[in-house]
mmCIF file of C-alpha atoms in Angstrom:
data_model
loop_
_atom_site.group_PDB
_atom_site.id
_atom_site.type_symbol
_atom_site.label_atom_id
_atom_site.label_comp_id
_atom_site.label_asym_id
_atom_site.label_seq_id
_atom_site.Cartn_x
_atom_site.Cartn_y
_atom_site.Cartn_z
ATOM 1 C CA MET P 1 -33.200 -27.757 -14.672
ATOM 2 C CA LYS P 2 -32.861 -25.930 -11.379
ATOM 3 C CA PHE P 3 -29.558 -24.395 -10.591
ATOM 4 C CA GLY P 4 -28.287 -27.098 -8.208
ATOM 5 C CA THR P 5 -29.062 -29.823 -10.835
ATOM 6 C CA LYS P 6 -27.422 -27.783 -13.533
ATOM 7 C CA ALA P 7 -24.319 -27.394 -11.427
ATOM 8 C CA ILE P 8 -23.936 -31.177 -11.204
ATOM 9 C CA HIS P 9 -25.112 -32.210 -14.710
ATOM 10 C CA ALA P 10 -25.069 -29.339 -17.364
ATOM 11 C CA GLY P 11 -22.504 -29.880 -19.960
ATOM 12 C CA ILE P 12 -21.334 -33.195 -18.505
ATOM 13 C CA ILE P 13 -21.677 -36.318 -20.548
ATOM 14 C CA PRO P 14 -20.353 -39.715 -19.350
ATOM 15 C CA ASP P 15 -17.187 -40.764 -21.272
ATOM 16 C CA PRO P 16 -18.515 -42.670 -24.292
ATOM 17 C CA THR P 17 -15.539 -45.139 -24.365
ATOM 18 C CA THR P 18 -15.535 -46.140 -20.610
ATOM 19 C CA GLY P 19 -18.653 -44.724 -19.181
ATOM 20 C CA ALA P 20 -16.632 -42.640 -16.707
ATOM 21 C CA ILE P 21 -19.016 -40.318 -14.853
ATOM 22 C CA MET P 22 -16.352 -37.640 -14.404
ATOM 23 C CA THR P 23 -15.082 -35.885 -17.532
ATOM 24 C CA PRO P 24 -11.624 -37.293 -18.228
ATOM 25 C CA ILE P 25 -8.515 -35.029 -18.183
ATOM 26 C CA TYR P 26 -7.609 -35.050 -21.860
ATOM 27 C CA GLN P 27 -3.903 -34.377 -21.335
ATOM 28 C CA THR P 28 -3.019 -34.200 -24.918
ATOM 29 C CA SER P 29 -1.731 -31.458 -27.215
ATOM 30 C CA THR P 30 -2.825 -32.879 -30.519
ATOM 31 C CA TYR P 31 -5.322 -35.351 -32.149
ATOM 32 C CA VAL P 32 -4.865 -37.975 -34.914
ATOM 33 C CA GLN P 33 -6.733 -37.264 -38.099
ATOM 34 C CA ARG P 34 -8.034 -39.863 -40.554
ATOM 35 C CA SER P 35 -7.074 -37.669 -43.510
ATOM 36 C CA PRO P 36 -5.969 -34.052 -43.738
ATOM 37 C CA GLY P 37 -8.733 -31.976 -42.263
ATOM 38 C CA ALA P 38 -10.838 -35.091 -41.344
ATOM 39 C CA HIS P 39 -10.900 -35.194 -37.536
ATOM 40 C CA GLN P 40 -13.381 -35.774 -34.740
ATOM 41 C CA GLY P 41 -13.788 -32.067 -33.848
ATOM 42 C CA TYR P 42 -10.377 -31.769 -32.206
ATOM 43 C CA GLU P 43 -7.129 -30.782 -33.978
ATOM 44 C CA TYR P 44 -4.943 -29.019 -31.475
ATOM 45 C CA SER P 45 -5.588 -28.344 -27.806
ATOM 46 C CA ARG P 46 -5.067 -24.577 -27.919
ATOM 47 C CA THR P 47 -8.072 -24.522 -30.250
ATOM 48 C CA HIS P 48 -10.286 -27.198 -28.614
ATOM 49 C CA ASN P 49 -9.879 -29.743 -25.804
ATOM 50 C CA PRO P 50 -12.724 -32.056 -24.672
ATOM 51 C CA THR P 51 -12.222 -31.270 -20.968
ATOM 52 C CA ARG P 52 -12.382 -27.506 -21.690
ATOM 53 C CA THR P 53 -15.390 -28.110 -23.903
ATOM 54 C CA ALA P 54 -17.272 -29.671 -21.061
ATOM 55 C CA LEU P 55 -16.415 -26.783 -18.729
ATOM 56 C CA GLN P 56 -17.421 -24.164 -21.180
ATOM 57 C CA ASP P 57 -20.731 -25.855 -21.818
ATOM 58 C CA SER P 58 -21.252 -26.078 -18.107
ATOM 59 C CA LEU P 59 -20.520 -22.467 -17.487
ATOM 60 C CA ALA P 60 -22.800 -21.347 -20.362
ATOM 61 C CA ALA P 61 -25.631 -23.355 -18.829
ATOM 62 C CA LEU P 62 -25.062 -21.827 -15.345
ATOM 63 C CA GLU P 63 -25.314 -18.293 -16.796
ATOM 64 C CA ASN P 64 -28.262 -19.151 -19.038
ATOM 65 C CA GLY P 65 -26.085 -18.436 -22.068
ATOM 66 C CA LYS P 66 -25.394 -20.274 -25.391
ATOM 67 C CA HIS P 67 -21.637 -20.000 -25.517
ATOM 68 C CA GLY P 68 -18.800 -20.313 -22.905
ATOM 69 C CA LEU P 69 -15.155 -19.577 -23.485
ATOM 70 C CA CYS P 70 -12.423 -20.281 -20.931
ATOM 71 C CA PHE P 71 -9.103 -18.459 -20.597
ATOM 72 C CA SER P 72 -6.023 -18.864 -18.633
ATOM 73 C CA SER P 73 -7.089 -16.113 -16.173
ATOM 74 C CA GLY P 74 -9.771 -13.565 -15.655
ATOM 75 C CA LEU P 75 -7.520 -10.863 -17.079
ATOM 76 C CA GLY P 76 -6.983 -13.161 -20.126
ATOM 77 C CA ALA P 77 -10.721 -13.105 -20.628
ATOM 78 C CA ILE P 78 -10.881 -9.196 -20.211
ATOM 79 C CA ASP P 79 -7.932 -8.954 -22.693
ATOM 80 C CA ALA P 80 -10.025 -10.788 -25.259
ATOM 81 C CA VAL P 81 -12.993 -8.530 -24.814
ATOM 82 C CA ILE P 82 -10.971 -5.337 -25.352
ATOM 83 C CA LYS P 83 -9.296 -6.844 -28.419
ATOM 84 C CA LEU P 84 -12.827 -6.756 -30.024
ATOM 85 C CA LEU P 85 -12.223 -2.949 -30.146
ATOM 86 C CA ASN P 86 -10.185 -0.732 -32.463
ATOM 87 C CA PRO P 87 -7.916 2.246 -31.876
ATOM 88 C CA GLY P 88 -10.075 5.362 -31.365
ATOM 89 C CA ASP P 89 -12.784 3.325 -29.614
ATOM 90 C CA GLU P 90 -13.975 4.373 -26.153
ATOM 91 C CA VAL P 91 -15.020 2.427 -23.126
ATOM 92 C CA ILE P 92 -17.185 3.562 -20.234
ATOM 93 C CA SER P 93 -16.228 1.613 -17.040
ATOM 94 C CA THR P 94 -17.378 1.794 -13.438
ATOM 95 C CA ASN P 95 -14.972 3.884 -11.254
ATOM 96 C CA ASP P 96 -14.782 1.193 -8.540
ATOM 97 C CA LEU P 97 -13.326 -1.956 -10.069
ATOM 98 C CA TYR P 98 -10.764 -4.659 -9.694
ATOM 99 C CA GLY P 99 -7.240 -3.079 -9.785
ATOM 100 C CA GLY P 100 -6.100 -5.606 -12.461
ATOM 101 C CA SER P 101 -8.916 -4.419 -14.640
ATOM 102 C CA TYR P 102 -7.944 -0.853 -14.182
ATOM 103 C CA ARG P 103 -4.287 -1.680 -14.919
ATOM 104 C CA ILE P 104 -4.918 -3.491 -18.190
ATOM 105 C CA PHE P 105 -7.267 -0.773 -19.300
ATOM 106 C CA THR P 106 -4.934 2.127 -18.556
ATOM 107 C CA LYS P 107 -1.467 0.664 -18.746
ATOM 108 C CA ILE P 108 -1.882 -1.700 -21.738
ATOM 109 C CA PHE P 109 -4.823 -0.830 -24.015
ATOM 110 C CA SER P 110 -4.836 2.991 -23.585
ATOM 111 C CA LYS P 111 -1.442 3.173 -25.329
ATOM 112 C CA TYR P 112 -3.125 1.565 -28.392
ATOM 113 C CA GLY P 113 -5.555 4.451 -28.707
ATOM 114 C CA ILE P 114 -8.566 3.051 -26.763
ATOM 115 C CA LYS P 115 -9.903 5.643 -24.345
ATOM 116 C CA PHE P 116 -11.428 4.663 -20.954
ATOM 117 C CA HIS P 117 -13.842 6.737 -18.850
ATOM 118 C CA PHE P 118 -14.145 5.685 -15.190
ATOM 119 C CA ILE P 119 -17.502 6.895 -13.684
ATOM 120 C CA SER P 120 -19.991 6.211 -11.017
ATOM 121 C CA MET P 121 -22.728 3.901 -12.351
ATOM 122 C CA GLU P 122 -25.031 3.814 -9.366
ATOM 123 C CA GLU P 123 -27.310 6.212 -11.184
ATOM 124 C CA PRO P 124 -27.572 4.747 -14.713
ATOM 125 C CA GLU P 125 -28.437 7.998 -16.382
ATOM 126 C CA ASN P 126 -24.959 9.217 -15.549
ATOM 127 C CA ILE P 127 -23.636 7.140 -18.394
ATOM 128 C CA GLU P 128 -25.455 9.169 -20.987
ATOM 129 C CA ASN P 129 -23.053 12.098 -20.375
ATOM 130 C CA TYR P 130 -20.191 10.033 -21.637
ATOM 131 C CA ILE P 131 -21.668 8.297 -24.685
ATOM 132 C CA ASN P 132 -20.581 9.432 -28.152
ATOM 133 C CA GLU P 133 -20.209 7.846 -31.561
ATOM 134 C CA LYS P 134 -16.878 6.352 -30.440
ATOM 135 C CA THR P 135 -18.300 4.476 -27.396
ATOM 136 C CA LYS P 136 -18.218 0.743 -28.135
ATOM 137 C CA LEU P 137 -18.300 -0.909 -24.719
ATOM 138 C CA ILE P 138 -19.822 -0.353 -21.238
ATOM 139 C CA TRP P 139 -17.936 -2.448 -18.624
ATOM 140 C CA THR P 140 -19.459 -3.023 -15.201
ATOM 141 C CA GLU P 141 -18.944 -4.919 -12.027
ATOM 142 C CA THR P 142 -21.731 -5.524 -9.570
ATOM 143 C CA PRO P 143 -21.242 -5.798 -6.720
ATOM 144 C CA THR P 144 -18.109 -3.737 -7.310
ATOM 145 C CA ASN P 145 -14.666 -4.482 -5.922
ATOM 146 C CA PRO P 146 -14.027 -3.520 -3.146
ATOM 147 C CA MET P 147 -16.729 -0.968 -2.264
ATOM 148 C CA MET P 148 -19.620 -3.391 -2.921
ATOM 149 C CA ASN P 149 -21.604 -0.839 -4.938
ATOM 150 C CA ILE P 150 -24.652 -2.150 -6.755
ATOM 151 C CA ILE P 151 -25.257 -1.320 -10.376
ATOM 152 C CA ASP P 152 -28.559 -1.776 -12.145
ATOM 153 C CA ILE P 153 -27.743 -4.193 -14.940
ATOM 154 C CA GLU P 154 -31.162 -3.964 -16.615
ATOM 155 C CA ALA P 155 -31.228 -0.169 -16.735
ATOM 156 C CA ILE P 156 -27.741 0.134 -18.132
ATOM 157 C CA SER P 157 -28.361 -2.571 -20.726
ATOM 158 C CA LYS P 158 -31.285 -0.605 -21.999
ATOM 159 C CA ILE P 159 -29.086 2.461 -22.382
ATOM 160 C CA ALA P 160 -26.429 0.284 -24.119
ATOM 161 C CA LYS P 161 -29.010 -1.200 -26.499
ATOM 162 C CA LYS P 162 -30.483 2.202 -27.366
ATOM 163 C CA HIS P 163 -27.013 3.411 -28.529
ATOM 164 C CA ASN P 164 -25.949 0.012 -30.030
ATOM 165 C CA ILE P 165 -23.166 -0.365 -27.499
ATOM 166 C CA MET P 166 -21.891 -3.698 -26.200
ATOM 167 C CA MET P 167 -22.340 -4.191 -22.402
ATOM 168 C CA GLY P 168 -20.127 -6.552 -20.335
ATOM 169 C CA VAL P 169 -20.564 -7.525 -16.721
ATOM 170 C CA ASP P 170 -17.870 -8.949 -14.366
ATOM 171 C CA ASN P 171 -19.988 -11.317 -12.288
ATOM 172 C CA THR P 172 -17.183 -12.722 -10.278
ATOM 173 C CA PHE P 173 -18.449 -11.484 -6.833
ATOM 174 C CA ALA P 174 -22.023 -12.621 -7.370
ATOM 175 C CA THR P 175 -21.469 -15.816 -9.268
ATOM 176 C CA PRO P 176 -24.193 -17.400 -11.457
ATOM 177 C CA PHE P 177 -25.808 -18.703 -8.360
ATOM 178 C CA LEU P 178 -26.802 -15.249 -7.181
ATOM 179 C CA GLN P 179 -27.057 -13.285 -10.452
ATOM 180 C CA ASN P 180 -27.353 -13.910 -14.228
ATOM 181 C CA PRO P 181 -26.570 -10.624 -16.141
ATOM 182 C CA LEU P 182 -27.506 -12.107 -19.522
ATOM 183 C CA ASP P 183 -31.110 -12.415 -18.227
ATOM 184 C CA PHE P 184 -31.077 -8.641 -17.569
ATOM 185 C CA GLY P 185 -29.816 -7.743 -21.051
ATOM 186 C CA ALA P 186 -26.072 -7.853 -20.873
ATOM 187 C CA ASP P 187 -24.305 -8.900 -23.923
ATOM 188 C CA LEU P 188 -21.468 -10.784 -22.163
ATOM 189 C CA VAL P 189 -20.525 -11.991 -18.698
ATOM 190 C CA MET P 190 -16.991 -12.352 -17.395
ATOM 191 C CA HIS P 191 -15.795 -14.458 -14.472
ATOM 192 C CA SER P 192 -12.532 -14.909 -12.672
ATOM 193 C CA VAL P 193 -13.136 -18.581 -12.414
ATOM 194 C CA THR P 194 -10.278 -18.646 -9.933
ATOM 195 C CA LYS P 195 -12.664 -17.402 -7.343
ATOM 196 C CA TYR P 196 -16.031 -18.917 -6.397
ATOM 197 C CA LEU P 197 -16.384 -21.167 -9.464
ATOM 198 C CA GLY P 198 -13.257 -23.054 -8.721
ATOM 199 C CA GLY P 199 -13.948 -22.483 -5.069
ATOM 200 C CA HIS P 200 -10.804 -24.177 -3.615
ATOM 201 C CA SER P 201 -7.999 -21.747 -4.293
ATOM 202 C CA ASP P 202 -6.164 -24.218 -6.456
ATOM 203 C CA VAL P 203 -6.698 -22.962 -9.987
ATOM 204 C CA VAL P 204 -6.358 -19.652 -11.990
ATOM 205 C CA MET P 205 -8.765 -19.259 -14.867
ATOM 206 C CA GLY P 206 -11.180 -16.814 -16.543
ATOM 207 C CA ALA P 207 -14.306 -17.196 -18.650
ATOM 208 C CA LEU P 208 -16.742 -15.323 -20.927
ATOM 209 C CA ILE P 209 -20.346 -16.337 -21.555
ATOM 210 C CA VAL P 210 -22.412 -14.877 -24.364
ATOM 211 C CA ASN P 211 -25.632 -15.554 -26.273
ATOM 212 C CA ASP P 212 -24.813 -13.886 -29.602
ATOM 213 C CA ASP P 213 -23.388 -16.417 -32.198
ATOM 214 C CA GLU P 214 -21.331 -13.875 -34.058
ATOM 215 C CA LEU P 215 -19.898 -12.393 -30.801
ATOM 216 C CA ALA P 216 -19.030 -15.976 -29.731
ATOM 217 C CA ASP P 217 -17.164 -16.576 -33.005
ATOM 218 C CA ARG P 218 -15.184 -13.468 -32.721
ATOM 219 C CA LEU P 219 -14.188 -14.173 -29.149
ATOM 220 C CA ALA P 220 -13.360 -17.810 -30.047
ATOM 221 C CA PHE P 221 -11.068 -16.481 -32.833
ATOM 222 C CA ILE P 222 -9.214 -14.262 -30.347
ATOM 223 C CA GLN P 223 -9.075 -17.061 -27.850
ATOM 224 C CA ASN P 224 -7.366 -19.388 -30.393
ATOM 225 C CA SER P 225 -5.199 -16.769 -32.083
ATOM 226 C CA CYS P 226 -3.821 -15.193 -28.954
ATOM 227 C CA GLY P 227 -3.540 -18.538 -27.055
ATOM 228 C CA ALA P 228 -4.535 -17.566 -23.460
ATOM 229 C CA THR P 229 -6.169 -20.839 -22.845
ATOM 230 C CA PRO P 230 -6.296 -22.978 -19.738
ATOM 231 C CA GLY P 231 -4.965 -26.589 -19.480
ATOM 232 C CA PRO P 232 -7.186 -29.653 -19.194
ATOM 233 C CA GLN P 233 -6.075 -30.262 -15.552
ATOM 234 C CA ASP P 234 -7.248 -26.825 -14.485
ATOM 235 C CA CYS P 235 -10.560 -27.338 -16.380
ATOM 236 C CA PHE P 236 -11.075 -30.686 -14.538
ATOM 237 C CA LEU P 237 -10.580 -28.918 -11.195
ATOM 238 C CA VAL P 238 -13.139 -26.235 -11.992
ATOM 239 C CA LEU P 239 -15.621 -28.831 -13.236
ATOM 240 C CA ARG P 240 -15.303 -30.609 -9.914
ATOM 241 C CA GLY P 241 -15.572 -27.302 -8.004
ATOM 242 C CA ILE P 242 -18.756 -26.270 -9.823
ATOM 243 C CA LYS P 243 -20.566 -29.442 -8.553
ATOM 244 C CA THR P 244 -20.726 -27.920 -5.030
ATOM 245 C CA LEU P 245 -21.152 -24.295 -6.077
ATOM 246 C CA HIS P 246 -24.792 -24.021 -4.869
ATOM 247 C CA LEU P 247 -23.965 -25.632 -1.594
ATOM 248 C CA ARG P 248 -20.971 -23.446 -0.991
ATOM 249 C CA MET P 249 -22.687 -20.300 -1.969
ATOM 250 C CA GLU P 250 -25.596 -20.979 0.387
ATOM 251 C CA ARG P 251 -23.069 -21.162 3.333
ATOM 252 C CA HIS P 252 -21.096 -18.097 2.026
ATOM 253 C CA CYS P 253 -24.225 -16.075 2.047
ATOM 254 C CA GLN P 254 -25.372 -17.302 5.596
ATOM 255 C CA ASN P 255 -21.965 -16.591 6.995
ATOM 256 C CA GLY P 256 -21.642 -13.309 5.167
ATOM 257 C CA LYS P 257 -24.910 -12.097 6.653
ATOM 258 C CA THR P 258 -23.804 -12.967 10.160
ATOM 259 C CA ILE P 259 -20.404 -11.380 9.846
ATOM 260 C CA ALA P 260 -21.771 -8.236 8.247
ATOM 261 C CA ALA P 261 -24.125 -7.728 11.169
ATOM 262 C CA TYR P 262 -21.322 -8.445 13.683
ATOM 263 C CA LEU P 263 -19.077 -5.884 12.208
ATOM 264 C CA LYS P 264 -21.845 -3.263 11.838
ATOM 265 C CA ASN P 265 -22.375 -3.352 15.579
ATOM 266 C CA HIS P 266 -18.660 -3.353 16.574
ATOM 267 C CA PRO P 267 -17.516 -0.188 18.319
ATOM 268 C CA LYS P 268 -14.236 0.076 16.413
ATOM 269 C CA VAL P 269 -15.789 -0.235 12.929
ATOM 270 C CA GLU P 270 -16.814 2.900 11.112
ATOM 271 C CA LYS P 271 -18.723 1.514 8.188
ATOM 272 C CA VAL P 272 -19.608 -1.937 6.652
ATOM 273 C CA PHE P 273 -20.112 -2.272 2.907
ATOM 274 C CA TRP P 274 -22.419 -5.179 2.213
ATOM 275 C CA PRO P 275 -25.562 -4.965 -0.182
ATOM 276 C CA GLY P 276 -27.756 -6.981 2.164
ATOM 277 C CA PHE P 277 -28.278 -4.009 4.494
ATOM 278 C CA GLU P 278 -31.503 -2.055 3.866
ATOM 279 C CA ASP P 279 -29.590 1.210 4.130
ATOM 280 C CA HIS P 280 -27.010 0.163 1.513
ATOM 281 C CA PRO P 281 -27.292 2.454 -1.532
ATOM 282 C CA ASN P 282 -29.223 0.513 -4.227
ATOM 283 C CA HIS P 283 -30.189 -2.276 -1.811
ATOM 284 C CA HIS P 284 -33.436 -2.430 -3.735
ATOM 285 C CA ILE P 285 -31.623 -3.076 -6.928
ATOM 286 C CA ALA P 286 -29.592 -5.830 -5.245
ATOM 287 C CA LYS P 287 -32.890 -7.444 -4.067
ATOM 288 C CA ASN P 288 -34.245 -7.316 -7.615
ATOM 289 C CA GLN P 289 -31.264 -8.765 -9.485
ATOM 290 C CA MET P 290 -29.591 -11.038 -6.916
ATOM 291 C CA ARG P 291 -31.025 -14.103 -5.156
ATOM 292 C CA ASP P 292 -28.943 -13.326 -2.003
ATOM 293 C CA PHE P 293 -26.137 -10.991 -1.082
ATOM 294 C CA GLY P 294 -23.002 -13.036 -0.996
ATOM 295 C CA GLY P 295 -20.032 -13.383 1.321
ATOM 296 C CA MET P 296 -17.844 -10.455 0.168
ATOM 297 C CA ILE P 297 -17.695 -7.655 2.778
ATOM 298 C CA SER P 298 -15.500 -4.461 3.208
ATOM 299 C CA PHE P 299 -15.329 -2.342 6.234
ATOM 300 C CA THR P 300 -13.430 0.668 7.564
ATOM 301 C CA LEU P 301 -12.199 1.618 11.002
ATOM 302 C CA LYS P 302 -13.223 4.592 12.946
ATOM 303 C CA ASN P 303 -9.896 6.188 13.167
ATOM 304 C CA ASN P 304 -9.096 5.278 9.556
ATOM 305 C CA ARG P 305 -5.469 4.628 10.361
ATOM 306 C CA LEU P 306 -3.415 2.322 8.080
ATOM 307 C CA GLU P 307 -1.355 1.031 11.015
ATOM 308 C CA ASP P 308 -4.509 -0.160 12.757
ATOM 309 C CA ALA P 309 -5.719 -1.970 9.552
ATOM 310 C CA VAL P 310 -2.286 -3.663 9.231
ATOM 311 C CA LYS P 311 -2.314 -4.777 12.865
ATOM 312 C CA ILE P 312 -5.812 -6.322 12.448
ATOM 313 C CA LEU P 313 -4.742 -8.203 9.258
ATOM 314 C CA GLU P 314 -1.619 -9.420 10.893
ATOM 315 C CA ASN P 315 -3.594 -10.826 13.907
ATOM 316 C CA LEU P 316 -6.269 -12.587 11.955
ATOM 317 C CA LYS P 317 -5.740 -16.295 12.067
ATOM 318 C CA LEU P 318 -8.713 -18.030 10.312
ATOM 319 C CA PHE P 319 -9.031 -15.137 7.827
ATOM 320 C CA ALA P 320 -5.828 -15.744 5.950
ATOM 321 C CA LEU P 321 -4.100 -12.595 4.644
ATOM 322 C CA ALA P 322 -3.854 -13.299 0.874
ATOM 323 C CA GLU P 323 -4.725 -12.104 -2.620
ATOM 324 C CA SER P 324 -7.914 -13.518 -4.158
ATOM 325 C CA LEU P 325 -11.383 -14.565 -2.805
ATOM 326 C CA GLY P 326 -14.115 -17.003 -3.164
ATOM 327 C CA GLY P 327 -12.501 -20.179 -1.714
ATOM 328 C CA VAL P 328 -13.892 -22.296 1.075
ATOM 329 C CA GLU P 329 -11.428 -20.831 3.458
ATOM 330 C CA SER P 330 -11.946 -17.179 4.661
ATOM 331 C CA LEU P 331 -9.536 -14.619 3.259
ATOM 332 C CA CYS P 332 -8.778 -11.048 4.190
ATOM 333 C CA GLY P 333 -7.024 -8.327 2.254
ATOM 334 C CA HIS P 334 -6.030 -4.636 2.225
ATOM 335 C CA PRO P 335 -7.101 -3.295 -1.218
ATOM 336 C CA ALA P 336 -5.041 -0.113 -1.038
ATOM 337 C CA THR P 337 -1.745 -1.960 -0.787
ATOM 338 C CA MET P 338 -2.735 -5.309 -2.468
ATOM 339 C CA THR P 339 -5.465 -5.874 -5.024
ATOM 340 C CA HIS P 340 -5.918 -2.145 -5.871
ATOM 341 C CA ALA P 341 -2.447 -0.795 -5.392
ATOM 342 C CA SER P 342 -2.182 -0.240 -9.198
ATOM 343 C CA ILE P 343 -4.925 2.400 -8.989
ATOM 344 C CA PRO P 344 -3.563 5.877 -8.086
ATOM 345 C CA ARG P 345 -4.374 7.104 -4.566
ATOM 346 C CA ALA P 346 -6.347 10.024 -5.878
ATOM 347 C CA GLU P 347 -8.662 7.750 -7.802
ATOM 348 C CA ARG P 348 -9.002 5.358 -4.811
ATOM 349 C CA ASP P 349 -9.982 8.357 -2.611
ATOM 350 C CA LYS P 350 -12.673 9.369 -5.041
ATOM 351 C CA VAL P 351 -14.608 6.045 -4.445
ATOM 352 C CA GLY P 352 -13.916 5.946 -0.715
ATOM 353 C CA LEU P 353 -11.175 3.296 -0.807
ATOM 354 C CA SER P 354 -9.446 4.417 2.301
ATOM 355 C CA ASP P 355 -6.285 3.281 4.005
ATOM 356 C CA SER P 356 -8.305 1.427 6.718
ATOM 357 C CA LEU P 357 -10.607 -0.454 4.372
ATOM 358 C CA ILE P 358 -10.328 -4.213 4.847
ATOM 359 C CA ARG P 359 -11.928 -6.682 2.472
ATOM 360 C CA LEU P 360 -13.143 -9.987 3.644
ATOM 361 C CA SER P 361 -13.998 -13.060 1.597
ATOM 362 C CA VAL P 362 -16.129 -14.923 4.167
ATOM 363 C CA GLY P 363 -15.633 -18.679 3.757
ATOM 364 C CA VAL P 364 -17.721 -21.699 4.825
ATOM 365 C CA GLU P 365 -16.165 -22.332 8.217
ATOM 366 C CA ASP P 366 -18.243 -22.309 11.414
ATOM 367 C CA VAL P 367 -19.355 -18.708 11.761
ATOM 368 C CA ASP P 368 -18.849 -18.579 15.462
ATOM 369 C CA ASP P 369 -15.128 -19.271 14.952
ATOM 370 C CA LEU P 370 -14.921 -16.493 12.358
ATOM 371 C CA LYS P 371 -16.511 -13.982 14.663
ATOM 372 C CA GLU P 372 -14.104 -14.952 17.429
ATOM 373 C CA ASP P 373 -11.248 -14.541 14.978
ATOM 374 C CA LEU P 374 -12.395 -11.026 14.064
ATOM 375 C CA SER P 375 -12.995 -10.103 17.747
ATOM 376 C CA ASN P 376 -9.439 -11.138 18.761
ATOM 377 C CA ALA P 377 -8.027 -9.118 15.882
ATOM 378 C CA LEU P 378 -10.057 -6.044 16.501
ATOM 379 C CA ASN P 379 -9.114 -6.148 20.172
ATOM 380 C CA GLN P 380 -5.503 -5.514 19.191
ATOM 381 C CA ILE P 381 -6.178 -1.839 18.333
#
């Protein structure tokens, strides 16, 4: 099936008892057994739930994977991945990544003896300098959050396989509509389902998609044992959101292209970070591994003053100042004080995350209204 057909049909089976075309919300904690251990595939809803099963199957199909696992948040999914490791193991991560990922790596798991290296991955060979016998995982985002760097998934996956290292990709910004990391050799894909997959800012959830049966079993054991699972109502909302993912992403991409061009030509804007520009570093990689360039954009101001960035954010009306991204409505944020505040300033400065950097999640509104909103706010400085 083509992507748009998969988004509507993959993993979805009409309810066998009623014929309901939408997967029911199985709002139950437990299931009746005919005899001890003799059940219909479901014992307890932390372990399995039919609504969650349908969503997991749908997500696996969208990422061209075999197994999907859903968690109560994106960080819950990342938590499960790191729990595959042991004290003394090492992880190589991109140096530009979501602040919550940095926080769970450095503030939670580092104290249990797991060592993390945060490096630039725009040049894949740079990774070789950090690999040793203790390296067990390479963790990437592409495009990265919030600097929109592009990382060559296929090149890094080849390095990982050469050294028998697992490779994971946070595919939240791109979504399965734009990019499928498993097709380029990644071992697992992570999504903050909260974002584009849900698409309506009404649910918090995470997911992992893998092909390897053993890896899927290990993650499912952690999922059940640690209990960071989503409820059936949230799973239903995401199943509904996925049905329009392809339509929404087409509009996000169209609007993103227009807004990126508008900002690039604005006299008060210093730099725009969007992988669709031909002069963007690794634009050629983005063209190869992405089907389009998405609706996530970051930009800096020419004077790089925090107070000017704050004034713009306070004066935007359609771009709502809020955490998160990927909803139908446009959102704006200030990474240095919001999503990435947990990253020390010195580390933010290394990747160019300046005080004036503003991140936009361009929604699906009329793009002329979005341009006018930006124009009005920029005119305040």
